[in-house]
CSV table of C-alpha atoms and ligand atoms in Angstrom, one decimal:
chain,number,residue,atom,x,y,z
A,1307,MET,CA,-6.2,-2.3,53.4
A,1308,THR,CA,-5.6,-0.1,50.3
A,1309,ILE,CA,-8.5,-0.4,47.7
A,1310,ARG,CA,-7.7,-0.5,44.1
A,1311,LEU,CA,-11.1,-0.3,42.5
A,1312,GLY,CA,-11.9,-1.1,38.8
A,1313,ILE,CA,-14.9,0.0,36.8
A,1314,HIS,CA,-15.8,-2.5,34.1
A,1315,PRO,CA,-16.9,-1.3,30.7
A,1316,SER,CA,-20.2,-3.0,31.1
A,1317,VAL,CA,-21.3,-0.1,33.4
A,1318,GLY,CA,-21.6,1.8,30.3
A,1319,ARG,CA,-24.9,0.0,29.6
A,1320,ILE,CA,-26.4,2.4,32.0
A,1321,PHE,CA,-24.2,5.4,32.3
A,1322,PRO,CA,-20.6,6.4,31.3
A,1323,PRO,CA,-18.0,4.6,33.5
A,1324,SER,CA,-15.8,7.7,33.4
A,1325,LEU,CA,-18.6,9.6,35.0
A,1326,LEU,CA,-18.6,7.1,38.0
A,1327,GLN,CA,-14.7,7.3,38.1
A,1328,SER,CA,-14.9,11.1,38.6
A,1329,MET,CA,-17.7,10.8,41.1
A,1330,LEU,CA,-15.5,8.5,43.1
A,1331,SER,CA,-12.6,10.7,43.3
A,1332,ASP,CA,-13.3,11.3,46.9
A,1333,ALA,CA,-13.6,7.5,47.8
A,1334,GLU,CA,-11.1,5.7,49.9
A,1335,ALA,CA,-9.7,3.9,47.0
A,1336,THR,CA,-7.9,4.5,43.6
A,1337,VAL,CA,-10.3,4.1,40.9
A,1338,ASP,CA,-9.5,3.1,37.2
A,1339,LEU,CA,-11.3,1.8,34.2
A,1340,THR,CA,-10.7,-1.8,33.4
A,1341,ASN,CA,-10.8,-3.9,30.2
A,1342,GLU,CA,-13.6,-6.3,29.3
A,1343,ARG,CA,-11.5,-9.3,30.6
A,1344,LEU,CA,-9.6,-8.7,33.9
A,1345,ASP,CA,-6.1,-9.7,34.4
A,1346,ALA,CA,-4.6,-10.5,37.8
A,1347,SER,CA,-1.5,-8.4,37.0
A,1348,GLU,CA,-3.7,-5.3,37.2
A,1349,SER,CA,-4.2,-5.9,41.1
A,1350,PHE,CA,-7.6,-4.7,41.3
A,1351,ASN,CA,-9.3,-5.8,44.6
A,1352,GLY,CA,-12.6,-4.3,44.0
A,1353,LEU,CA,-14.7,-4.1,40.9
A,1354,VAL,CA,-17.8,-2.2,40.0
A,1355,THR,CA,-19.7,-3.9,37.2
A,1356,PHE,CA,-23.0,-4.3,35.3
A,1357,GLY,CA,-22.4,-7.7,33.8
A,1358,TYR,CA,-20.3,-10.9,34.8
A,1359,ASP,CA,-17.3,-12.3,32.9
A,1360,PRO,CA,-15.5,-15.5,34.0
A,1361,SER,CA,-12.1,-13.6,34.1
A,1362,PHE,CA,-13.4,-11.9,37.3
A,1363,LEU,CA,-12.8,-15.2,39.3
A,1364,ASP,CA,-9.0,-15.4,38.8
A,1365,ALA,CA,-8.2,-11.6,38.9
A,1366,GLY,CA,-7.5,-11.5,42.7
A,1367,LEU,CA,-10.7,-9.6,43.5
A,1368,ASP,CA,-12.0,-9.4,47.0
A,1369,TRP,CA,-15.3,-7.6,46.2
A,1370,ILE,CA,-17.5,-7.2,43.2
A,1371,HIS,CA,-20.4,-4.5,43.3
A,1372,VAL,CA,-23.2,-5.0,40.7
A,1373,VAL,CA,-24.7,-1.6,39.7
A,1374,ARG,CA,-28.3,-3.0,39.6
A,1375,ALA,CA,-30.6,-4.9,42.0
A,1376,GLY,CA,-30.8,-8.1,40.2
A,1377,TYR,CA,-27.7,-10.4,40.2
A,1378,ASP,CA,-29.2,-13.6,38.7
A,1379,GLU,CA,-26.5,-13.9,36.0
A,1380,PHE,CA,-23.7,-14.1,38.8
A,1381,PRO,CA,-22.6,-17.6,39.8
A,1382,LEU,CA,-23.0,-17.3,43.6
A,1383,ASP,CA,-21.5,-20.7,44.6
A,1384,THR,CA,-18.5,-20.2,42.5
A,1385,LEU,CA,-17.9,-16.6,43.8
A,1386,ARG,CA,-18.2,-18.0,47.3
A,1387,ASP,CA,-15.6,-20.8,46.4
A,1388,HIS,CA,-13.2,-18.0,45.2
A,1389,GLU,CA,-13.9,-16.0,48.4
A,1390,ILE,CA,-15.2,-13.1,46.4
A,1391,THR,CA,-17.8,-10.8,48.1
A,1392,LEU,CA,-20.7,-9.7,46.0
A,1393,SER,CA,-22.7,-6.6,46.8
A,1394,ASN,CA,-25.7,-5.2,44.8
A,1395,SER,CA,-27.5,-2.0,44.4
A,1396,THR,CA,-30.8,-2.8,45.8
A,1397,GLY,CA,-32.5,0.0,47.8
A,1398,ILE,CA,-31.9,2.6,45.3
A,1399,HIS,CA,-34.6,1.9,42.6
A,1400,GLY,CA,-37.7,2.3,44.7
A,1401,ASP,CA,-38.6,5.8,43.5
A,1402,ALA,CA,-37.9,5.5,39.8
A,1403,VAL,CA,-39.4,2.0,39.3
A,1404,SER,CA,-42.6,2.8,41.4
A,1405,GLU,CA,-43.1,6.0,39.5
A,1406,ALA,CA,-42.8,4.1,36.2
A,1407,VAL,CA,-45.4,1.6,37.7
A,1408,VAL,CA,-47.9,4.4,38.5
A,1409,GLY,CA,-47.3,5.5,34.9
A,1410,TYR,CA,-48.3,2.2,33.5
A,1411,LEU,CA,-51.3,2.0,35.8
A,1412,LEU,CA,-52.5,5.5,34.8
A,1413,GLN,CA,-51.9,4.8,31.1
A,1414,PHE,CA,-54.3,1.8,31.2
A,1415,ALA,CA,-56.9,3.4,33.5
A,1416,ARG,CA,-57.1,6.8,31.5
A,1417,GLY,CA,-56.5,5.1,28.1
A,1418,LEU,CA,-53.5,7.4,27.5
A,1419,HIS,CA,-51.4,4.6,25.7
A,1420,ARG,CA,-54.3,4.4,23.0
A,1421,TYR,CA,-54.3,8.2,22.0
A,1422,ARG,CA,-50.5,8.1,21.4
A,1423,LEU,CA,-51.2,5.4,18.8
A,1424,HIS,CA,-53.5,7.7,16.6
A,1425,GLU,CA,-51.1,10.7,16.8
A,1426,PRO,CA,-49.1,9.7,13.7
A,1427,ASP,CA,-52.3,9.8,11.7
A,1428,HIS,CA,-53.5,13.1,13.2
A,1429,GLU,CA,-56.5,11.2,14.3
A,1430,TRP,CA,-59.1,12.5,16.8
A,1431,ASN,CA,-60.1,9.4,18.5
A,1432,PRO,CA,-62.3,9.8,21.7
A,1433,PRO,CA,-62.8,6.7,24.0
A,1434,ALA,CA,-66.0,4.8,24.2
A,1435,TRP,CA,-67.9,5.6,27.4
A,1436,ASP,CA,-66.7,2.4,29.0
A,1437,ASP,CA,-63.0,2.5,27.7
A,1438,THR,CA,-61.6,4.4,30.8
A,1439,PHE,CA,-61.7,4.2,34.5
A,1440,THR,CA,-60.1,5.7,37.5
A,1441,LEU,CA,-57.4,4.3,39.7
A,1442,ASP,CA,-59.2,5.7,42.8
A,1443,GLY,CA,-61.3,2.7,44.1
A,1444,GLU,CA,-59.5,0.0,42.1
A,1445,SER,CA,-57.3,-2.8,43.4
A,1446,VAL,CA,-53.8,-3.9,42.9
A,1447,CYS,CA,-51.8,-7.0,44.2
A,1448,VAL,CA,-48.0,-6.4,44.5
A,1449,VAL,CA,-46.1,-9.6,44.3
A,1450,GLY,CA,-42.8,-9.1,46.3
A,1451,LEU,CA,-42.8,-6.4,48.8
A,1452,GLY,CA,-39.1,-5.4,49.0
A,1453,THR,CA,-37.7,-1.9,47.9
A,1454,LEU,CA,-39.7,-2.0,44.6
A,1455,GLY,CA,-43.0,-3.5,46.1
A,1456,ARG,CA,-43.1,-1.1,49.1
A,1457,GLY,CA,-42.7,1.9,46.9
A,1458,ILE,CA,-45.4,0.8,44.5
A,1459,ALA,CA,-47.7,0.0,47.4
A,1460,ARG,CA,-47.2,3.4,49.0
A,1461,ARG,CA,-48.1,5.3,45.7
A,1462,ALA,CA,-51.0,2.9,45.0
A,1463,ASP,CA,-52.4,3.6,48.4
A,1464,ALA,CA,-51.9,7.4,47.9
A,1465,LEU,CA,-53.9,7.1,44.6
A,1466,GLY,CA,-56.9,5.6,46.5
A,1467,MET,CA,-56.2,2.0,45.4
A,1468,SER,CA,-56.9,-1.0,47.7
A,1469,VAL,CA,-53.5,-2.6,47.9
A,1470,SER,CA,-52.8,-6.4,48.6
A,1471,GLY,CA,-49.5,-8.1,48.3
A,1472,VAL,CA,-47.6,-11.4,48.1
A,1473,ARG,CA,-44.6,-11.9,50.5
A,1474,ARG,CA,-42.8,-14.8,52.1
A,1475,THR,CA,-43.2,-13.7,55.7
A,1476,PRO,CA,-46.6,-12.8,57.2
A,1477,THR,CA,-45.5,-9.6,59.0
A,1478,PRO,CA,-47.5,-6.4,58.2
A,1479,VAL,CA,-46.3,-3.9,55.6
A,1480,ASP,CA,-47.2,-0.2,55.4
A,1481,HIS,CA,-49.8,0.6,52.8
A,1482,VAL,CA,-50.8,-3.1,52.2
A,1483,GLU,CA,-54.2,-4.2,53.5
A,1484,THR,CA,-54.1,-7.8,52.7
A,1485,ARG,CA,-51.1,-10.2,52.6
A,1486,TYR,CA,-50.7,-13.6,50.9
A,1487,GLY,CA,-48.0,-16.2,51.1
A,1488,PRO,CA,-46.3,-17.3,47.7
A,1489,GLN,CA,-48.4,-20.6,47.8
A,1490,GLU,CA,-51.5,-18.4,47.8
A,1491,LEU,CA,-50.6,-16.6,44.6
A,1492,LEU,CA,-53.7,-17.7,42.6
A,1493,ASP,CA,-56.1,-16.4,45.4
A,1494,ALA,CA,-54.0,-13.2,45.5
A,1495,VAL,CA,-54.3,-12.4,41.7
A,1496,SER,CA,-57.8,-13.6,41.3
A,1497,ASP,CA,-59.8,-10.5,42.1
A,1498,VAL,CA,-57.7,-7.3,41.4
A,1499,ARG,CA,-57.5,-5.0,38.5
A,1500,PHE,CA,-53.7,-5.0,38.4
A,1501,VAL,CA,-51.1,-7.5,39.3
A,1502,VAL,CA,-47.5,-6.0,39.6
A,1503,VAL,CA,-44.6,-8.3,39.7
A,1504,ALA,CA,-41.6,-7.1,41.7
A,1505,VAL,CA,-39.7,-10.3,42.9
A,1506,PRO,CA,-36.1,-11.2,42.3
A,1507,LEU,CA,-35.5,-14.0,39.7
A,1508,THR,CA,-34.6,-17.1,41.7
A,1509,ASP,CA,-35.4,-20.9,41.2
A,1510,ARG,CA,-38.6,-20.4,43.2
A,1511,THR,CA,-39.8,-17.4,41.2
A,1512,GLU,CA,-38.9,-18.5,37.7
A,1513,GLU,CA,-42.2,-18.7,35.7
A,1514,MET,CA,-44.1,-18.0,39.1
A,1515,VAL,CA,-46.7,-16.1,36.9
A,1516,GLY,CA,-47.6,-18.9,34.4
A,1517,ALA,CA,-50.6,-20.1,32.6
A,1518,GLU,CA,-52.3,-21.0,35.9
A,1519,ALA,CA,-51.9,-17.5,37.5
A,1520,LEU,CA,-52.8,-15.8,34.3
A,1521,SER,CA,-56.0,-17.7,34.0
A,1522,ALA,CA,-56.9,-17.0,37.5
A,1523,MET,CA,-56.7,-13.2,36.9
A,1524,ARG,CA,-59.8,-11.4,35.8
A,1525,ASP,CA,-60.5,-10.7,32.2
A,1526,ASP,CA,-60.4,-6.9,32.8
A,1527,ALA,CA,-57.0,-7.3,34.7
A,1528,TYR,CA,-53.6,-5.9,33.7
A,1529,LEU,CA,-50.2,-7.4,34.5
A,1530,VAL,CA,-47.2,-5.3,35.1
A,1531,ASN,CA,-43.7,-6.9,35.1
A,1532,VAL,CA,-40.8,-4.8,36.4
A,1533,ALA,CA,-38.9,-7.7,37.9
A,1534,ARG,CA,-37.2,-10.0,35.5
A,1535,GLY,CA,-38.5,-11.5,32.2
A,1536,PRO,CA,-38.5,-15.1,33.3
A,1537,VAL,CA,-40.5,-14.5,36.4
A,1538,VAL,CA,-43.5,-14.5,33.8
A,1539,ASP,CA,-44.0,-17.4,31.4
A,1540,GLN,CA,-43.9,-15.1,28.3
A,1541,SER,CA,-45.6,-17.6,25.9
A,1542,ALA,CA,-48.4,-18.1,28.4
A,1543,LEU,CA,-48.7,-14.4,28.6
A,1544,VAL,CA,-49.0,-14.1,24.8
A,1545,ASP,CA,-51.8,-16.7,24.8
A,1546,ALA,CA,-53.6,-14.9,27.7
A,1547,LEU,CA,-53.4,-11.6,25.9
A,1548,ARG,CA,-54.5,-13.1,22.5
A,1549,SER,CA,-57.5,-14.9,24.0
A,1550,ALA,CA,-58.3,-11.7,26.0
A,1551,SER,CA,-58.3,-13.7,29.2
A,1552,ILE,CA,-56.5,-10.6,30.6
A,1553,ALA,CA,-56.9,-7.0,29.4
A,1554,GLY,CA,-53.3,-6.0,28.8
A,1555,ALA,CA,-49.8,-5.9,30.1
A,1556,ALA,CA,-47.0,-3.4,30.8
A,1557,LEU,CA,-43.6,-5.1,30.5
A,1558,ASP,CA,-40.2,-3.4,31.2
A,1559,VAL,CA,-38.4,-7.0,31.3
A,1560,PHE,CA,-38.4,-9.9,28.9
A,1561,GLU,CA,-37.2,-13.4,28.6
A,1562,GLU,CA,-34.9,-12.2,26.0
A,1563,GLU,CA,-33.6,-8.5,25.9
A,1564,PRO,CA,-33.6,-6.7,23.8
A,1565,LEU,CA,-37.1,-8.0,22.9
A,1566,PRO,CA,-36.7,-9.6,19.4
A,1567,PRO,CA,-38.5,-7.5,16.7
A,1568,GLU,CA,-40.5,-10.6,15.6
A,1569,SER,CA,-42.2,-10.8,19.2
A,1570,PRO,CA,-45.9,-10.7,18.9
A,1571,LEU,CA,-46.0,-8.5,22.0
A,1572,TRP,CA,-44.8,-5.4,19.8
A,1573,GLU,CA,-48.1,-5.6,17.8
A,1574,MET,CA,-50.5,-5.8,20.7
A,1575,GLU,CA,-52.5,-2.5,21.3
A,1576,HIS,CA,-53.0,-3.2,25.0
A,1577,VAL,CA,-49.4,-4.0,25.7
A,1578,VAL,CA,-47.0,-1.3,26.8
A,1579,ILE,CA,-43.3,-2.2,26.2
A,1580,THR,CA,-40.5,-0.2,28.0
A,1581,PRO,CA,-36.8,-1.2,27.1
A,1582,HIS,CA,-35.7,-2.2,30.8
A,1583,ALA,CA,-36.0,1.4,31.6
A,1584,ALA,CA,-38.1,1.6,34.6
A,1585,ALA,CA,-35.2,2.3,37.0
A,1586,ALA,CA,-33.5,4.9,34.7
A,1587,THR,CA,-33.0,8.3,36.3
A,1588,GLU,CA,-30.5,11.0,35.7
A,1589,ASP,CA,-29.6,10.6,39.5
A,1590,TYR,CA,-28.6,6.8,39.1
A,1591,PRO,CA,-24.8,7.3,38.9
A,1592,ASN,CA,-25.0,9.5,42.2
A,1593,ARG,CA,-26.8,6.7,44.0
A,1594,ILE,CA,-24.4,4.1,42.7
A,1595,ALA,CA,-21.4,6.3,43.7
A,1596,ALA,CA,-22.9,6.7,47.2
A,1597,LEU,CA,-23.1,2.9,47.6
A,1598,VAL,CA,-19.6,2.1,46.2
A,1599,ARG,CA,-18.0,4.9,48.2
A,1600,GLU,CA,-19.5,3.4,51.5
A,1601,ASN,CA,-18.4,-0.1,50.7
A,1602,SER,CA,-15.1,1.1,49.8
A,1603,ARG,CA,-14.8,2.6,53.1
A,1604,ARG,CA,-16.2,-0.5,54.8
A,1605,LEU,CA,-13.8,-2.9,52.9
A,1606,ALA,CA,-10.8,-0.6,53.7
A,1607,ALA,CA,-11.9,-0.7,57.5
A,1608,GLY,CA,-12.5,-4.5,57.5
A,1609,GLU,CA,-16.2,-4.0,58.1
A,1610,SER,CA,-19.0,-6.1,56.5
A,1611,LEU,CA,-20.4,-4.7,53.3
A,1612,ALA,CA,-23.8,-3.1,52.8
A,1613,ASN,CA,-26.1,-4.9,50.4
A,1614,ARG,CA,-24.0,-8.1,50.6
A,1615,VAL,CA,-25.3,-11.0,48.5
A,1616,VAL,CA,-22.4,-13.5,48.9
B,28,LIG,P1,-35.5,-6.5,47.3
B,28,LIG,O1,-34.5,-7.5,47.5
B,28,LIG,O2,-35.5,-5.2,48.0
B,28,LIG,O3,-36.9,-7.1,47.4
B,28,LIG,C1,-37.3,-8.3,46.8
B,28,LIG,C2,-38.5,-8.9,47.6
B,28,LIG,O4,-39.0,-10.0,47.0
B,28,LIG,C3,-38.0,-9.3,48.9
B,28,LIG,O5,-39.0,-8.7,49.9
B,28,LIG,C4,-38.2,-10.9,49.1
B,28,LIG,O6,-38.5,-11.3,50.2
B,28,LIG,C5,-39.2,-11.0,48.0
B,28,LIG,N1,-39.4,-12.3,47.5
B,28,LIG,C6,-38.4,-13.2,47.1
B,28,LIG,N2,-39.0,-14.3,46.7
B,28,LIG,C7,-40.4,-14.2,46.8
B,28,LIG,C8,-41.4,-15.0,46.5
B,28,LIG,N3,-41.2,-16.2,46.0
B,28,LIG,N4,-42.7,-14.6,46.7
B,28,LIG,C9,-42.8,-13.4,47.3
B,28,LIG,N5,-41.9,-12.5,47.5
B,28,LIG,C10,-40.7,-12.9,47.2
B,28,LIG,O7,-35.3,-6.1,45.6
B,28,LIG,P2,-35.9,-4.8,44.9
B,28,LIG,O8,-34.9,-3.7,44.8
B,28,LIG,O9,-37.3,-4.7,45.4
B,28,LIG,O10,-35.9,-5.5,43.4
B,28,LIG,C11,-36.6,-6.6,43.1
B,28,LIG,C12,-36.2,-7.3,41.7
B,28,LIG,O11,-36.8,-6.4,40.8
B,28,LIG,C13,-34.8,-7.3,41.6
B,28,LIG,O12,-34.2,-8.5,42.1
B,28,LIG,C14,-34.5,-7.1,40.2
B,28,LIG,O13,-34.5,-8.4,39.4
B,28,LIG,C15,-35.8,-6.4,39.8
B,28,LIG,N6,-35.5,-4.9,39.4
B,28,LIG,C16,-35.8,-4.5,38.2
B,28,LIG,C17,-35.5,-3.2,37.9
B,28,LIG,C18,-35.9,-2.6,36.5
B,28,LIG,O14,-35.2,-1.9,36.0
B,28,LIG,N7,-37.0,-3.0,35.9
B,28,LIG,C19,-34.9,-2.3,38.8
B,28,LIG,C20,-34.7,-2.8,40.1
B,28,LIG,C21,-35.0,-4.2,40.4
């Protein structure tokens, strides 16, 4: 099978589509940039994309590759009906996102986020004796133990933290001392200093961290969300932060992105906001190119695709 691969302009939300095109010059495919809307007359049978457009359905595609791990905006049943295979980019974000999570944890423990606030006023602002702590000896619960969760658990363990996790199956995971099932979430989050959310957005995980889970957390605990915004009930989170029923939050993802300027989260001292940037790394295009190159080869050879979702 000859592969004619298109690169959709939405890829440009992460890196230049033309960069990926040149990196794929050795792939078993001809590679061209596409328009926003696809047209069947262009005869692409594969597409690399960040976002979804309904024109993908009737363009004669056999395969769509999403350049990120989350694929919650893609209509899986409809793709199945149109016999379009979907693959995603899970497996390549572990290092970047886990290092970002270590950064969030260290900021809160060592109070680093606060000093930055005083720099514009050239203000020397030492911490109170009880404002800071060390990660060594602290505890973290990682909700979701896939690529991200395992990378976070490994790093937290290396920092001397006690690591627990929430996962659907009870099998052991390296670097995780205690495991809970999703029904035990409230127990899992109730006695840890940090809760890190790393599950995909699905019907079951939407608002998984809501008012109940937030109120089960300790008042000196921090929430970190690197998954998807709707996994956390954002208005319940704002309430929990306002009432100081938790100590703070680091958020890379939001119910609405970009986070609107009027969101109260922007004003909160103990909230660290990053613009869906935890996975960003200069090596990202290389990692995507390797996945696409391998799946182009497999498609041409009639083999089943890696990271297949549908
Ligand atoms: P993954 O598929 O490797 O792992 C997801 C894990 O969550 C799996 O182990 C799965 O069994 C588990 N899970 C699913 N439902 C669960 C539930 N109800 N309770 C407990 N565990 C559950 O995916 P990943 O690469 O680790 O990424 C996870 C999610 O993080 C992605 O779907 C994406 O939405 C998000 N993500 C965000 C960024 C970012 O830039 N912030 C980057 C990569 C991924």
